[in-house]
Coordinates of C-alpha atoms in Angstrom, one line a residue:
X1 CA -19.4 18.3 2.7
X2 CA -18.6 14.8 0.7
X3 CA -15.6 12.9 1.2
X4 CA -14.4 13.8 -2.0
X5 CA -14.6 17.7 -0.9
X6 CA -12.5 16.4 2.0
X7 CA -10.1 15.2 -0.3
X8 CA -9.9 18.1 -2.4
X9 CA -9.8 20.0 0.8
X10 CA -6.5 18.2 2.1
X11 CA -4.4 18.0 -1.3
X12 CA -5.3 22.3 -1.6
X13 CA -4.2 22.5 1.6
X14 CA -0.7 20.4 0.5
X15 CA -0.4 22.1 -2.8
X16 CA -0.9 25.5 -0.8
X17 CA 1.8 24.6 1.9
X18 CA 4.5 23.7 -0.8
X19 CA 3.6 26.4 -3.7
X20 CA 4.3 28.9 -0.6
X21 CA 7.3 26.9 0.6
X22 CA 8.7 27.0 -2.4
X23 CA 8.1 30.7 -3.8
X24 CA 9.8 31.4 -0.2
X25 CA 12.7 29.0 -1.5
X26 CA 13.0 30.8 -4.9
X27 CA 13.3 34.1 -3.3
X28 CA 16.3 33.2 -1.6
X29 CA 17.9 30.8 -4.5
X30 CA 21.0 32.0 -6.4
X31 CA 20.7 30.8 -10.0
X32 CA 21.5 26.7 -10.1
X33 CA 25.0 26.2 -11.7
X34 CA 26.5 23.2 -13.0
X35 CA 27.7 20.3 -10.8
X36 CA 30.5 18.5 -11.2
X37 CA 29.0 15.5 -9.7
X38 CA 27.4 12.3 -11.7
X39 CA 24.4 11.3 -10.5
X40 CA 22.7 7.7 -11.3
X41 CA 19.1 7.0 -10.3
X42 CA 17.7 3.3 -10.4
X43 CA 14.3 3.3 -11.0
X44 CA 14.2 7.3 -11.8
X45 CA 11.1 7.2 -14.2
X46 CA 9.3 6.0 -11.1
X47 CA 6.8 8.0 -8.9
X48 CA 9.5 9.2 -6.2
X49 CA 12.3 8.5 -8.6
X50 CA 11.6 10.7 -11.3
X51 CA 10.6 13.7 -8.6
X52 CA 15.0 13.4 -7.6
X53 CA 15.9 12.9 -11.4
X54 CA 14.1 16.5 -11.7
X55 CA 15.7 18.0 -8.3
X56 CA 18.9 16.9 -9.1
X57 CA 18.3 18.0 -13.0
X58 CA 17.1 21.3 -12.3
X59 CA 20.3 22.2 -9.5
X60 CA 22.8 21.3 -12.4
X61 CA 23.7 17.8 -12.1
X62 CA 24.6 15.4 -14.8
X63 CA 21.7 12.6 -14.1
X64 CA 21.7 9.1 -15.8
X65 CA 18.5 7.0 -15.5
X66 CA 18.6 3.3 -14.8
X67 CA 15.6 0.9 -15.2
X68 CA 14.4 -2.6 -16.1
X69 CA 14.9 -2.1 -19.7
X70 CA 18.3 -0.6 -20.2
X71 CA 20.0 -2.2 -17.2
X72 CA 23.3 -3.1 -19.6
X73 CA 23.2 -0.7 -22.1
X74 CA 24.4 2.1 -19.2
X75 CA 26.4 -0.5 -16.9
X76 CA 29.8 2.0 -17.7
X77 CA 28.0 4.6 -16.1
X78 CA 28.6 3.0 -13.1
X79 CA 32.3 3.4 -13.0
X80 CA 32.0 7.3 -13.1
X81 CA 29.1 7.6 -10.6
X82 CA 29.3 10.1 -7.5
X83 CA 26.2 9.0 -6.7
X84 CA 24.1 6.1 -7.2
X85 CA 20.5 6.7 -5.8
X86 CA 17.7 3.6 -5.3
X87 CA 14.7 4.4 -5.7
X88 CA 12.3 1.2 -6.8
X89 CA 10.1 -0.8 -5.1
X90 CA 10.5 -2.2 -1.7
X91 CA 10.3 -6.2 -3.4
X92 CA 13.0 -4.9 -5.7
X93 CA 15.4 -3.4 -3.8
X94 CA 17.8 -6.2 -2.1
X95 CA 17.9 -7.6 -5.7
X96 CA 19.0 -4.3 -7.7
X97 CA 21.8 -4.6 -4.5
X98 CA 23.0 -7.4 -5.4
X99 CA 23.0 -7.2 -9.0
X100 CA 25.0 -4.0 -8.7
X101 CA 28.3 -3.5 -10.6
X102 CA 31.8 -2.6 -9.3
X103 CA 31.4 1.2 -7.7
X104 CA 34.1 3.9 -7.3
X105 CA 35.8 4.0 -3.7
X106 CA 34.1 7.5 -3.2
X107 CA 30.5 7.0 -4.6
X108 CA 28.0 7.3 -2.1
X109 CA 25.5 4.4 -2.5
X110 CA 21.7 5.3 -1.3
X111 CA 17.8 4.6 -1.1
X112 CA 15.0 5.6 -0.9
X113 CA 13.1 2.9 0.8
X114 CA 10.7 2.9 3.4
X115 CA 12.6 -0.2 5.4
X116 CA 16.1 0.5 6.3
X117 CA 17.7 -2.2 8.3
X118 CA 17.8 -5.0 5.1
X119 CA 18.7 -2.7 2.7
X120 CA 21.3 -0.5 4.4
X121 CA 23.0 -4.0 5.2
X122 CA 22.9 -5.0 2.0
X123 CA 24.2 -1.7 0.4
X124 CA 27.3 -2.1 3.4
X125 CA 28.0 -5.9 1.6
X126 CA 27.9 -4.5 -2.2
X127 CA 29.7 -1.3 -1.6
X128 CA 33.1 -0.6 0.2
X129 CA 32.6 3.2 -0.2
X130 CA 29.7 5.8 1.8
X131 CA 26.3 4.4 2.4
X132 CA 23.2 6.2 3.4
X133 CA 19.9 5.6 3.5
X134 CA 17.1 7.8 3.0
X135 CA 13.1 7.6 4.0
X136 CA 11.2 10.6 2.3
X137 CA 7.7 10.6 4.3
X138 CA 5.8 11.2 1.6
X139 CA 3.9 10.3 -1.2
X140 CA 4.6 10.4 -5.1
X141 CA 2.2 13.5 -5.4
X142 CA 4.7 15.9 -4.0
X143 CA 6.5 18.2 -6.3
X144 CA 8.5 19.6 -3.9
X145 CA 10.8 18.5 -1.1
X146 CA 10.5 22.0 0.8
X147 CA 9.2 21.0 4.7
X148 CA 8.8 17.4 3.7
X149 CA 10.4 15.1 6.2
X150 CA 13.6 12.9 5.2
X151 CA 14.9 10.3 7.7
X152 CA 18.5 9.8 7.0
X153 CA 19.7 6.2 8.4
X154 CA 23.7 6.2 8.6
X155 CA 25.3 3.3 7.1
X156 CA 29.3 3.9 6.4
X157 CA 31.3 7.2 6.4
X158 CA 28.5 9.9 6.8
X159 CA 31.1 12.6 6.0
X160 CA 31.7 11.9 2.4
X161 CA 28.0 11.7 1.9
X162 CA 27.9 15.2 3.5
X163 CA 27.6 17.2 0.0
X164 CA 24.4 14.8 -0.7
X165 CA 22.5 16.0 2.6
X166 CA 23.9 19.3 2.4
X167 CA 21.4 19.4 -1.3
X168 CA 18.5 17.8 0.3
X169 CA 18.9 20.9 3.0
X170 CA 19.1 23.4 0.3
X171 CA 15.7 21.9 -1.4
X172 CA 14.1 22.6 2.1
X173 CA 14.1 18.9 3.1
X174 CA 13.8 18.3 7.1
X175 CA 16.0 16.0 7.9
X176 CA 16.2 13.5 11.0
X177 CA 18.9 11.3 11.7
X178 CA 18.1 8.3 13.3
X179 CA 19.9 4.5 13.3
X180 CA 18.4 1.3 10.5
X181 CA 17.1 0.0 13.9
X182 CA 15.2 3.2 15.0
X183 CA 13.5 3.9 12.1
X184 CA 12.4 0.2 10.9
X185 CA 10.7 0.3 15.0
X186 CA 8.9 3.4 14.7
X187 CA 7.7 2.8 11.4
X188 CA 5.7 0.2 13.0
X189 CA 3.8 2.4 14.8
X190 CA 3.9 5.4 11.9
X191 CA 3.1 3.3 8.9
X192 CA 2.4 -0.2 9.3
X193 CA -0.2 0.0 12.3
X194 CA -1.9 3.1 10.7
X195 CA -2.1 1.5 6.9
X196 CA -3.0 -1.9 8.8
X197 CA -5.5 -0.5 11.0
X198 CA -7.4 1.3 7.8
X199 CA -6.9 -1.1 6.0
X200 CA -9.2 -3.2 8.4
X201 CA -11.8 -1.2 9.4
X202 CA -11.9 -0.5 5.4
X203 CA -12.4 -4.6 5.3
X204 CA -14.8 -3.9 8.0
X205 CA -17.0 -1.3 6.6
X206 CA -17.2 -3.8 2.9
X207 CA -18.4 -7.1 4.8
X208 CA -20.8 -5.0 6.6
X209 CA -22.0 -4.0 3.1
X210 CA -22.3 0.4 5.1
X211 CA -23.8 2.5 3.4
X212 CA -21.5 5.3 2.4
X213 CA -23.7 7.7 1.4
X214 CA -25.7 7.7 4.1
X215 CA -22.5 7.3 6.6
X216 CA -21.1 10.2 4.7
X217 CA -24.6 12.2 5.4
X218 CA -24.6 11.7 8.7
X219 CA -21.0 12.6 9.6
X220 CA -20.0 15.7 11.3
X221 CA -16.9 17.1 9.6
X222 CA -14.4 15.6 11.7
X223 CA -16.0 12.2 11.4
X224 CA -16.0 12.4 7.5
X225 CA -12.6 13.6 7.4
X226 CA -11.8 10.3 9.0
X227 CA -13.7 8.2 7.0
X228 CA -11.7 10.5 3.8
X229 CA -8.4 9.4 5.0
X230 CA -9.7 5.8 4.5
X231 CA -11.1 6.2 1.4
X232 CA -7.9 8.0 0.3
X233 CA -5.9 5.0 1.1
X234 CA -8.0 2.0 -1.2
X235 CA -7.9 5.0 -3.8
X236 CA -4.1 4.4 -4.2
X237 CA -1.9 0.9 -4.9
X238 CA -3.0 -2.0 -2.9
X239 CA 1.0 -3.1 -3.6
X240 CA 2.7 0.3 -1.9
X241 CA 0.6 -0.9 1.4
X242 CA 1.0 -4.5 1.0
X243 CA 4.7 -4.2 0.9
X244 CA 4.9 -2.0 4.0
X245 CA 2.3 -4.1 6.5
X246 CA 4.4 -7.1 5.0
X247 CA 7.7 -5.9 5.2
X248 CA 9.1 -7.1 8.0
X249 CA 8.2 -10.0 10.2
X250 CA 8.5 -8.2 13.4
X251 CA 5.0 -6.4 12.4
X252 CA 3.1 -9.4 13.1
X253 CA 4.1 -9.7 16.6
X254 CA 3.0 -5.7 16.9
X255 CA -0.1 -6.3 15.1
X256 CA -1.2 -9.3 17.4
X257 CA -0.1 -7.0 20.4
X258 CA -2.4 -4.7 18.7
X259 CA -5.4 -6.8 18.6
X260 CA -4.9 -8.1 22.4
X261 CA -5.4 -4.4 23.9
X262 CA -8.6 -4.1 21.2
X263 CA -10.1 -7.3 23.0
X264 CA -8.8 -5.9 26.5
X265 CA -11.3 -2.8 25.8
X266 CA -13.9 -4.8 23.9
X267 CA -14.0 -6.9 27.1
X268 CA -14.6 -3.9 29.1
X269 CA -17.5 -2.8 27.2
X270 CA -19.1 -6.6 27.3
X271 CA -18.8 -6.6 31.0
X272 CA -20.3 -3.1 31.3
X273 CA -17.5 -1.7 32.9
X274 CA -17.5 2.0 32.0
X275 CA -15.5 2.8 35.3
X276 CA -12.3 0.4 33.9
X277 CA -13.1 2.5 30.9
X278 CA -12.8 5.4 31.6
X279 CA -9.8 4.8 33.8
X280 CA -8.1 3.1 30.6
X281 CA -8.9 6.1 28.7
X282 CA -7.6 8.5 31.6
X283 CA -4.3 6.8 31.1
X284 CA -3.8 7.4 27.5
X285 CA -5.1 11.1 28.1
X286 CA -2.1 11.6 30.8
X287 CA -0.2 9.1 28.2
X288 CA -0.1 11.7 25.9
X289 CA 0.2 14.8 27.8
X290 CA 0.8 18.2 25.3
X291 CA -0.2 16.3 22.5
X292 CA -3.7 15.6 23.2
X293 CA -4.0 19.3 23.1
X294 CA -1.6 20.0 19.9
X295 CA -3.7 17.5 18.1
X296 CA -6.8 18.9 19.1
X297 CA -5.5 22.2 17.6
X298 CA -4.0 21.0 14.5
X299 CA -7.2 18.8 13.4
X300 CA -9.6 21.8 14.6
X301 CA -7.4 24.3 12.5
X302 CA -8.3 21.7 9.3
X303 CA -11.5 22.2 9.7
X304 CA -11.4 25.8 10.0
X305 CA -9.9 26.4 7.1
X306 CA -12.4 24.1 5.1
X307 CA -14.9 26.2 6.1
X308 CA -13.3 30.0 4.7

């Protein structure tokens, strides 16, 4: 089995999960009727963008889409907006903030970002109405937002933006409310350590000139479905990553933190001390309790069903 079987393997599994999500979701759908609500979206022929232009189109909203190139020509629409949605890149997000026009008392003002803290302040200085902010964890390939996680980051009175997370409920979005603060920390650990991390041993793997092939080869099936998951990642934008690792000082500190406990362990193994070892690897095991064994289960059930 190739890494590119892997792959394939892991996006049928995805497209599976939401095709029976959703015919689940149709089952129970009434037929969409209009909305009276105006919907903008900044950046809505982007990747995630343009997948909420097409939720919001298909449930009856009116939708307007904003970007680079007809900025002006739809500034009026502004003034009639219920909601005005951000969805471009990280860079280009406390920019589009500030360059916002006037906005109706009772427009909700959102993103979509994967950093919360900046942005939500900044949406809090522009606008004197509701602000939200919203992490979808996942990637543009989704089609669907049925059991995909949403993180939903309070900024200024959640109760008018209740009809907005009330939709994102009805699409079968999970969502989790947590503060700017919250989610920006355990992003760290969620995104910016994992991407940095590959990202590395990627770097790694090209200065040591591996073999792939042959690494591939001679992988059991768990081992190459690692070695997929880092292959998956330098398939995709070098930009998406570099703007999460760098985007937010704070990650440095974590990443150096990161690199003293690698050297803790690498010190163990240079002093041959496979007792200290073990007993640092008996703490993470009792560390992390139920999960070891959910884990276990959920990576094992992968693999089963690559085999059927």
């Amino acid at each position: 089995m190739s890494i590119d079987e892997i792959d394939r393997a892991i996006a049928e599994l995805q497209a599976r999960r939401e095709q029976l999500l959703l015919l689940e979701q149709q089952q129970t759908d009434v037929p969409a009727s209009p909305k009276t609500q105006h919907i903008v979206v900044i950046g809505g022929r982007g990747q995630l963008g343009s997948l909420f232009v097409s939720l919001f189109d298909t449930a009856g909203y009116e939708v307007t889409i904003i970007d680079k190139d007809d900025w002006h020509d739809k500034s009026s629409v502004f003034q009639i907006a219920d909601l005005v949605l951000i969805a471009v890149p990280i860079h280009q997000t406390l920019a589009i903030i500030e360059s916002l026009p006037a906005l109706a008392e009772h427009c909700i003002l959102a993103d979509i970002t994967s950093v919360k803290q900046e942005p939500l302040a900044a949406m809090m200085a522009s606008h004197s109405g509701p602000v939200v902010g919203l992490h979808p964890m996942f990637g543009p390939g989704v089609t669907s937002l049925s059991g995909q996680t949403i993180i939903i980051t309070p900024g200024r009175s959640l109760e008018q933006t209740q009809w907005f997370l009330d939709q994102l409920d009805e699409w079968g979005g999970i969502t989790y409310q947590i503060s700017a603060a919250e989610h920006d920390d355990a992003m760290t650990l969620i995104q910016v350590m994992r991407h940095f991390s590959t990202v590395a041993y990627g770097h790694h793997l090209k200065q040591e000139q591996a073999d792939l092939a042959m690494i591939t080869d001679l992988s059991s099936p768990i081992y190459r479905l690692e070695l997929a998951m880092v292959g998956r990642l330098f398939a995709q934008d070098p930009r998406l990553y570099t703007e999460i690792i760098f985007s937010n000082p704070s990650n440095v500190a974590m990443m150096r933190r990161y690199i003293t406990r690698f050297e803790e362990l690498l010190t163990l193994v240079e002093e041959g001390d496979k007792s200290g070892f073990v007993d640092s690897f008996n703490e993470v095991k009792h560390w992390f309790g139920q999960y070891a064994e959910q884990f276990m289960k959920e990576s094992t059930d992968m693999l089963d069903y690559r085999k059927k």
